[in-house]
Coordinates of N, CA and C and ligand atoms in Angstrom, one line a residue:
X10 N -13.2 174.0 64.3 CA -12.2 173.4 65.5 C -12.3 172.1 65.8
X11 N -10.7 171.3 65.1 CA -11.0 170.1 65.2 C -10.2 169.5 66.2
X12 N -10.8 168.4 67.3 CA -10.8 168.1 68.1 C -10.0 167.2 68.2
X13 N -8.6 166.5 68.9 CA -7.2 165.8 68.6 C -7.4 164.8 70.0
X14 N -7.4 163.4 69.7 CA -6.6 163.2 70.7 C -5.4 162.7 70.5
X15 N -4.5 162.2 71.6 CA -3.4 161.7 71.2 C -3.6 159.9 72.1
X16 N -3.0 159.4 71.8 CA -2.8 157.8 72.9 C -0.9 157.7 72.6
X17 N -0.7 157.7 73.8 CA 0.8 157.4 74.1 C 0.6 156.6 75.3
X18 N 2.3 155.5 75.2 CA 2.6 154.8 76.3 C 3.5 155.2 77.1
X19 N 4.1 156.2 76.5 CA 5.5 156.4 76.9 C 5.7 157.8 77.1
X20 N 7.4 158.6 77.0 CA 7.5 159.5 78.0 C 6.7 160.9 77.2
X21 N 6.2 160.4 75.9 CA 5.5 162.0 75.7 C 5.8 163.1 75.0
X22 N 7.6 163.3 74.2 CA 7.6 164.1 73.7 C 7.4 164.0 72.7
X23 N 6.5 163.3 71.9 CA 5.8 163.8 70.5 C 4.6 165.0 71.0
X24 N 3.4 163.5 72.0 CA 2.5 164.4 72.6 C 2.6 165.8 73.1
X25 N 3.9 166.2 73.7 CA 4.0 167.6 73.8 C 3.6 168.4 72.9
X26 N 4.8 168.1 72.1 CA 5.0 168.8 71.0 C 3.7 169.4 69.7
X27 N 2.3 168.2 70.3 CA 2.0 168.2 69.0 C 0.7 169.3 70.5
X28 N 1.1 169.4 71.4 CA 0.1 170.7 72.4 C 0.1 171.5 71.8
X29 N 1.5 172.0 72.3 CA 2.3 173.1 72.2 C 2.0 173.7 70.6
X30 N 2.0 173.0 70.0 CA 1.6 173.4 68.1 C 0.3 174.1 67.9
X31 N -0.7 173.3 69.0 CA -2.2 173.3 68.6 C -2.4 174.5 69.4
X32 N -1.7 174.8 70.8 CA -2.0 175.9 71.5 C -1.2 177.7 70.4
X33 N -1.2 177.0 69.5 CA -0.8 178.4 68.1 C -1.4 178.4 67.2
X34 N -2.2 177.1 67.2 CA -2.8 176.9 65.6 C -4.1 176.8 66.1
X35 N -4.9 177.0 65.6 CA -6.5 178.0 66.4 C -7.3 176.5 65.4
X36 N -6.2 176.2 64.3 CA -6.9 175.2 63.8 C -7.8 173.6 64.3
X37 N -6.7 173.3 65.3 CA -6.8 172.3 66.5 C -6.5 172.3 67.4
X38 N -7.3 171.6 68.0 CA -6.6 171.2 69.8 C -6.4 169.6 70.7
X39 N -5.3 170.0 71.2 CA -5.4 168.5 71.6 C -6.1 167.9 73.1
X40 N -7.1 167.6 73.1 CA -8.2 167.9 73.8 C -8.1 166.8 74.8
X41 N -8.0 165.1 74.8 CA -7.6 164.4 75.7 C -5.8 164.0 75.3
X42 N -5.4 163.3 76.2 CA -5.0 162.0 75.9 C -5.0 160.8 77.0
X43 N -4.5 160.3 75.9 CA -5.1 158.6 76.7 C -4.4 157.8 76.3
X44 N -3.8 156.7 77.5 CA -2.6 156.3 77.7 C -3.0 155.1 79.1
X45 N -1.6 154.0 78.5 CA -2.4 152.7 78.4 C -1.0 152.3 79.5
X46 N -0.6 153.0 80.5 CA 0.5 152.3 81.4 C 0.3 153.3 82.4
X47 N 0.3 152.9 84.1 CA -0.1 154.3 84.8 C 1.4 154.0 85.1
X48 N 2.0 156.0 85.5 CA 3.1 156.1 85.5 C 3.9 156.5 84.5
X49 N 3.9 156.3 82.8 CA 4.0 157.0 81.9 C 4.2 158.3 81.9
X50 N 5.8 158.9 81.3 CA 5.9 160.2 81.6 C 4.9 160.9 80.6
X51 N 4.3 160.5 79.8 CA 3.2 161.3 78.9 C 1.7 161.7 80.2
X52 N 1.8 161.4 81.0 CA 1.1 160.8 82.2 C 0.8 162.8 82.7
X53 N 2.6 162.8 83.4 CA 3.4 163.8 83.8 C 3.1 165.2 82.7
X54 N 3.3 164.6 81.5 CA 3.0 166.2 81.2 C 1.8 166.7 80.5
X55 N 0.8 165.8 80.4 CA -0.7 166.0 80.2 C -0.9 166.8 81.7
X56 N -0.2 166.1 82.5 CA -0.7 166.9 84.1 C -0.2 168.2 84.0
X57 N 1.1 168.5 83.9 CA 2.3 169.9 84.0 C 1.0 170.4 82.5
X58 N 0.8 170.4 81.7 CA 0.2 171.3 80.4 C -1.1 171.4 80.5
X59 N -1.9 170.7 81.5 CA -3.1 171.1 81.6 C -4.1 170.5 80.9
X60 N -3.9 169.6 80.0 CA -5.0 168.7 79.0 C -5.0 167.6 80.2
X61 N -6.2 167.3 79.6 CA -7.3 165.9 81.0 C -6.5 164.6 79.7
X62 N -6.4 163.9 80.6 CA -5.8 162.9 80.8 C -6.8 161.1 80.7
X63 N -6.1 160.2 80.0 CA -7.2 159.0 80.5 C -6.5 158.3 80.9
X64 N -6.6 157.2 81.6 CA -5.5 155.8 81.5 C -6.5 155.1 81.6
X65 N -5.9 153.6 80.7 CA -7.3 152.6 80.2 C -6.2 151.6 80.4
X66 N -6.6 150.2 80.2 CA -6.0 149.0 80.1 C -6.3 148.8 78.6
X67 N -5.9 147.2 78.6 CA -5.7 147.0 77.1 C -7.6 146.3 77.2
X68 N -8.0 145.7 78.7 CA -9.7 145.0 78.4 C -9.9 146.1 78.2
X69 N -10.2 147.3 78.7 CA -10.6 148.4 78.7 C -10.9 148.7 77.0
X70 N -9.6 148.7 76.2 CA -9.2 148.8 75.1 C -9.9 147.9 74.5
X71 N -9.8 146.7 74.3 CA -10.5 145.8 73.6 C -12.2 146.5 73.6
X72 N -12.8 146.4 74.8 CA -14.4 146.4 74.8 C -14.7 147.8 74.3
X73 N -14.4 148.6 74.1 CA -14.7 149.9 73.6 C -15.2 150.6 74.6
X74 N -14.2 150.6 75.5 CA -14.7 151.7 76.7 C -13.6 152.9 76.6
X75 N -12.3 153.3 75.8 CA -11.7 153.6 75.0 C -12.5 154.5 73.7
X76 N -12.8 154.2 73.1 CA -13.5 154.1 72.2 C -15.3 155.2 72.4
X77 N -15.8 155.3 73.4 CA -16.6 155.7 74.2 C -16.3 156.9 74.1
X78 N -14.8 156.7 74.8 CA -14.5 158.0 75.7 C -14.1 159.4 75.0
X79 N -13.5 158.5 73.6 CA -13.1 159.2 72.7 C -14.0 160.5 72.0
X80 N -15.3 159.2 71.8 CA -17.2 160.3 71.3 C -17.0 161.1 72.6
X81 N -17.2 160.9 73.6 CA -17.4 161.5 74.6 C -17.3 163.3 75.0
X82 N -15.5 162.5 74.6 CA -15.1 164.2 74.1 C -14.5 164.5 72.6
X83 N -15.9 164.1 71.8 CA -16.1 164.9 70.6 C -14.6 164.0 69.8
X84 N -13.7 164.0 70.0 CA -13.0 163.3 69.1 C -13.0 163.2 67.3
X85 N -12.0 164.1 66.7 CA -12.3 163.9 65.6 C -10.9 163.6 64.6
X86 N -10.1 163.4 65.4 CA -8.6 163.0 65.0 C -8.0 162.5 65.6
X87 N -7.5 161.2 66.1 CA -6.9 160.1 66.9 C -4.8 160.0 66.6
X88 N -4.5 160.7 67.1 CA -3.2 160.9 67.0 C -2.1 159.7 67.3
X89 N -1.7 159.1 67.0 CA -0.7 157.7 68.1 C 0.7 158.4 67.9
X90 N 1.0 158.9 69.6 CA 2.6 158.9 69.7 C 3.1 158.1 70.9
X91 N 3.6 157.3 70.6 CA 4.3 155.9 70.4 C 3.4 155.4 71.7
X92 N 2.6 154.6 70.7 CA 0.9 154.1 71.6 C 1.8 152.3 71.2
X93 N 1.4 151.8 72.0 CA 2.4 150.2 72.2 C 1.7 148.9 71.9
X94 N 0.2 149.5 71.7 CA -0.8 148.0 71.8 C -1.3 148.9 70.4
X95 N -1.7 147.6 69.7 CA -3.0 147.4 68.6 C -4.4 147.3 68.6
X96 N -4.6 148.6 68.0 CA -5.7 149.3 67.9 C -6.7 148.7 67.0
X97 N -8.0 148.5 68.3 CA -9.0 147.3 68.2 C -9.5 147.8 66.5
X98 N -10.5 147.2 65.9 CA -10.4 147.2 64.7 C -11.8 147.7 64.6
X99 N -12.7 148.2 65.4 CA -14.1 148.7 65.3 C -13.3 150.6 65.9
X100 N -12.7 150.7 66.6 CA -12.3 151.7 66.7 C -11.2 152.2 65.6
X101 N -10.8 151.3 64.5 CA -9.6 151.5 63.9 C -10.3 151.9 62.4
X102 N -11.7 151.6 62.6 CA -12.9 151.3 61.7 C -13.4 153.2 61.3
X103 N -14.0 153.1 63.2 CA -14.4 154.4 63.6 C -14.0 155.5 62.7
X104 N -12.5 155.7 62.9 CA -11.5 156.9 62.5 C -10.7 156.0 61.3
X105 N -11.3 155.9 60.5 CA -11.0 155.5 59.2 C -10.5 156.7 58.4
X106 N -9.8 157.1 58.2 CA -8.5 158.5 57.6 C -8.4 159.5 58.5
X107 N -8.1 158.9 59.9 CA -8.6 160.2 60.8 C -7.8 159.6 62.3
X108 N -6.8 158.4 61.5 CA -5.9 158.3 62.6 C -4.0 158.0 61.8
X109 N -3.6 158.5 63.0 CA -2.4 158.5 62.5 C -1.4 157.9 63.3
X110 N 0.0 157.7 63.0 CA 0.8 157.2 63.6 C 2.1 157.4 63.2
X111 N 3.1 157.4 64.5 CA 4.3 157.9 64.0 C 5.4 156.3 63.9
X112 N 6.5 156.2 62.9 CA 7.1 155.1 63.4 C 8.7 155.7 63.2
X113 N 9.8 155.1 64.6 CA 11.2 155.6 63.9 C 11.6 155.1 63.0
X114 N 11.0 154.6 61.8 CA 12.0 154.1 61.1 C 11.3 154.2 59.4
X115 N 12.2 153.7 58.6 CA 11.5 153.8 57.4 C 10.5 152.6 57.1
X116 N 9.5 152.5 57.2 CA 8.8 151.5 57.0 C 9.1 151.6 54.9
X117 N 8.4 149.9 54.9 CA 8.8 148.6 55.7 C 9.3 148.1 56.4
X118 N 10.1 148.2 56.2 CA 11.6 147.6 56.8 C 11.0 148.1 58.8
X119 N 11.4 147.4 59.3 CA 11.9 147.2 60.9 C 10.1 147.5 61.1
X120 N 9.2 147.6 60.4 CA 8.3 147.5 61.1 C 7.4 146.0 61.8
X121 N 6.1 146.2 62.6 CA 5.6 144.6 63.0 C 5.5 145.3 64.0
X122 N 4.8 143.8 64.9 CA 4.7 144.1 66.2 C 6.2 143.5 67.3
X123 N 6.0 143.9 68.0 CA 7.3 144.0 68.7 C 9.0 145.2 67.9
X124 N 7.9 145.5 67.5 CA 9.6 147.1 66.3 C 8.8 147.7 67.1
X125 N 9.1 148.1 68.0 CA 9.2 149.7 69.0 C 10.7 150.0 69.1
X126 N 10.6 151.5 69.7 CA 11.7 152.0 70.2 C 13.2 151.6 70.1
X127 N 14.0 151.7 71.1 CA 15.1 150.9 70.9 C 15.3 149.0 70.3
X128 N 14.5 148.5 70.1 CA 14.1 147.6 69.4 C 14.7 147.8 67.9
X129 N 14.2 148.7 67.4 CA 14.0 149.5 65.9 C 15.3 150.0 66.4
X130 N 16.2 151.2 66.8 CA 17.6 151.4 66.5 C 18.1 150.1 66.5
X131 N 18.1 149.4 67.1 CA 19.4 147.9 67.8 C 19.3 147.1 66.3
X132 N 17.9 146.9 65.7 CA 17.8 146.2 64.5 C 18.6 147.0 63.5
X133 N 18.6 148.1 63.3 CA 18.9 149.1 62.3 C 20.2 149.2 62.3
X134 N 21.2 148.7 63.4 CA 22.5 149.2 63.4 C 23.0 147.9 63.5
X135 N 22.5 146.8 63.8 CA 23.2 145.3 63.7 C 22.9 145.2 62.3
X136 N 21.8 145.6 61.0 CA 22.0 145.2 60.1 C 23.0 146.6 59.0
X137 N 23.4 147.2 59.4 CA 24.4 148.0 59.0 C 24.1 149.0 58.2
X138 N 22.9 149.4 58.2 CA 22.1 150.4 57.3 C 23.0 151.5 57.5
X139 N 23.2 152.4 56.3 CA 23.6 153.8 56.9 C 22.4 155.3 56.5
X140 N 21.2 154.7 56.5 CA 20.3 155.9 56.2 C 19.1 154.5 57.7
X141 N 18.4 155.8 58.5 CA 17.4 155.2 59.0 C 16.3 156.6 58.5
X142 N 15.3 156.9 59.6 CA 14.5 157.9 59.6 C 12.9 157.8 59.8
X143 N 12.1 158.6 59.6 CA 10.2 158.3 60.3 C 9.7 157.7 59.1
X144 N 8.5 157.9 59.5 CA 7.5 156.8 58.7 C 6.3 157.4 59.6
X145 N 5.5 158.7 58.6 CA 4.1 158.9 59.5 C 3.5 158.4 58.6
X146 N 2.1 157.7 59.3 CA 1.1 157.0 58.2 C -0.1 156.7 58.6
X147 N -1.5 156.5 58.2 CA -2.7 156.7 58.7 C -2.6 154.6 59.1
X148 N -3.6 154.8 60.0 CA -3.5 153.5 61.0 C -4.8 152.3 60.1
X149 N -4.5 151.7 60.0 CA -5.4 150.3 59.8 C -5.8 149.5 60.6
X150 N -5.7 148.3 59.9 CA -6.0 146.8 61.3 C -4.6 146.6 61.5
X151 N -3.4 146.3 60.8 CA -2.3 145.5 60.6 C -1.2 146.8 61.3
X152 N -0.4 146.3 62.5 CA 0.7 146.9 62.5 C 1.8 147.7 61.8
X153 N 1.6 149.4 61.8 CA 2.6 149.9 61.1 C 2.4 149.4 59.5
X154 N 1.2 149.4 58.6 CA 1.3 149.1 57.7 C 0.1 150.2 57.0
X155 N -0.3 151.4 57.6 CA -1.5 152.2 56.6 C -0.5 153.0 56.0
X156 N -0.9 153.8 54.9 CA -1.1 154.3 53.9 C -0.1 155.1 54.5
X157 N 1.6 155.7 53.5 CA 2.4 156.6 54.1 C 1.9 158.1 53.9
X158 N 2.0 158.9 55.1 CA 2.0 160.3 54.6 C 3.6 160.7 54.4
X159 N 4.6 160.7 55.2 CA 5.8 161.1 54.7 C 6.4 160.0 55.2
X160 N 7.5 160.1 54.6 CA 8.7 159.5 55.0 C 10.0 160.2 55.1
X161 N 10.9 160.9 56.2 CA 11.8 161.8 56.6 C 13.4 160.8 56.3
X162 N 14.4 160.6 56.0 CA 15.3 159.8 56.5 C 16.5 160.5 57.2
X163 N 17.3 160.1 57.8 CA 18.4 160.3 58.5 C 19.4 160.0 58.2
X164 N 20.7 159.9 58.1 CA 22.0 159.0 58.4 C 21.8 158.4 59.4
X165 N 22.5 157.3 59.3 CA 22.8 156.4 60.6 C 24.6 156.1 60.5
X166 N 25.6 157.5 61.8 CA 26.6 157.2 61.6 C 27.8 156.7 62.2
X167 N 28.8 156.3 61.6 CA 29.7 155.4 62.5 C 29.8 156.1 63.5
X168 N 29.7 155.0 64.3 CA 30.0 155.5 65.9 C 28.4 155.3 67.0
X169 N 27.5 155.3 66.3 CA 25.9 155.2 67.0 C 25.4 154.5 67.6
X170 N 25.2 155.0 68.4 CA 24.3 153.4 69.4 C 22.9 153.8 69.4
X171 N 22.0 153.0 69.7 CA 20.8 153.1 70.0 C 20.1 154.2 70.3
X172 N 20.8 154.7 71.7 CA 20.5 156.2 72.1 C 20.5 157.5 71.3
X173 N 21.8 157.4 70.5 CA 22.1 159.0 70.1 C 21.6 158.5 68.2
X174 N 21.1 157.3 67.7 CA 20.2 157.1 66.9 C 18.8 157.4 67.2
X175 N 18.4 157.3 68.3 CA 17.1 157.6 68.5 C 17.0 159.0 69.2
X176 N 17.8 159.7 69.0 CA 17.9 160.9 69.6 C 18.0 162.5 68.1
X177 N 18.6 161.6 67.2 CA 18.2 161.8 66.0 C 16.8 162.0 65.4
X178 N 16.6 160.6 65.2 CA 15.6 160.6 64.5 C 13.7 160.9 65.8
X179 N 14.2 161.4 67.1 CA 13.4 162.2 68.2 C 13.3 163.6 67.1
X180 N 14.6 163.8 66.9 CA 14.3 165.3 66.4 C 14.1 165.6 64.8
X181 N 13.4 164.8 64.5 CA 13.1 164.4 62.9 C 11.2 164.5 63.6
X182 N 10.9 163.6 64.6 CA 9.9 163.5 65.0 C 9.1 164.7 65.3
X183 N 9.8 165.6 65.9 CA 9.4 166.6 66.7 C 9.5 168.0 65.8
X184 N 9.9 167.6 64.6 CA 9.9 169.2 63.4 C 8.5 168.3 62.6
X185 N 8.2 167.1 61.8 CA 7.6 166.7 61.2 C 6.3 166.4 61.6
X186 N 6.1 165.5 62.7 CA 5.0 165.6 63.3 C 3.8 166.5 63.4
X187 N 4.2 167.5 64.0 CA 2.6 168.8 64.4 C 2.4 168.9 62.4
X188 N 3.8 169.2 61.6 CA 3.2 169.7 60.5 C 2.3 168.7 59.8
X189 N 2.4 167.6 60.2 CA 1.9 166.4 58.9 C 0.4 166.9 59.6
X190 N 0.4 166.9 60.9 CA -1.0 166.5 61.6 C -2.1 167.6 61.3
X191 N -1.1 168.8 61.3 CA -2.0 169.9 60.9 C -2.0 170.0 59.4
X192 N -1.6 169.4 59.1 CA -2.1 168.8 57.3 C -3.5 168.2 57.1
X193 N -3.7 167.6 58.3 CA -4.9 166.4 58.7 C -5.9 166.8 59.0
X194 N -5.5 168.6 59.7 CA -6.5 168.9 60.8 C -6.9 169.8 59.3
X195 N -6.3 170.7 58.7 CA -6.3 171.4 57.9 C -7.9 170.6 56.9
X196 N -7.6 169.7 56.3 CA -8.2 168.8 55.6 C -9.6 168.4 56.2
X197 N -9.6 168.0 57.5 CA -10.7 167.4 58.0 C -11.7 168.6 58.7
X198 N -10.9 170.2 58.8 CA -11.3 171.3 59.3 C -12.4 171.9 57.6
X199 N -12.3 172.0 56.5 CA -13.2 171.9 55.9 C -14.2 171.4 55.5
Ligands
GRF229 C1 8.7 157.7 69.0 O1 10.4 157.2 68.8 C2 8.3 157.6 68.0 O2 8.6 157.4 66.4 C3 7.3 156.1 68.1 O3 7.6 156.0 69.8 C4 8.6 157.0 70.2 C5 7.5 157.6 71.4 O4 8.8 159.3 71.6 N1 6.3 155.2 67.8 P1 8.4 160.0 72.6 O5 7.3 159.1 73.9 O6 6.8 160.8 72.2 O7 9.4 160.7 73.3

């Protein structure tokens, strides 16, 4: 059984989907939720769903404290689900090929530092793009640059606001992220 950690900074809807997926898929289990924001919704979700959670700050992340915690929990795979910090290189190296991220746009467009959440959707709308989508990719030492595992487009509709576009994209994320993570789990479990 592959032991999965999720790192998140926000509301945690993707984290909740992943937790529930692996409650009926015995190949993996979400054993830890790590969060860098006190009061983030994902902490409440972890509590409600009975998954151990771990709160840390940027200094702890830089000093390897988070890395040690992931090891202590025996985590085989790290899933970033709305995690806003750059992951330090030694942690990326520790989990090379075993750390995945989801981005709410079709990378390489609208990626990089500062491009998260509504900032992405606003930029897509401001550019007048007629499609956006999601990108699920492996994590390397730069923001949003690792190898793509899956991209799924969706239309940008006339009259879209950042909120309506975000909600369409969230639906795609909820559908596809558990599937892609399950494929990785399958590969790792062999
Ligand atoms: C998602 O849109 C994801 O693509 C981005 O952050 C958002 C997290 O949403 N990286 P949630 O906290 O899972 O609801």
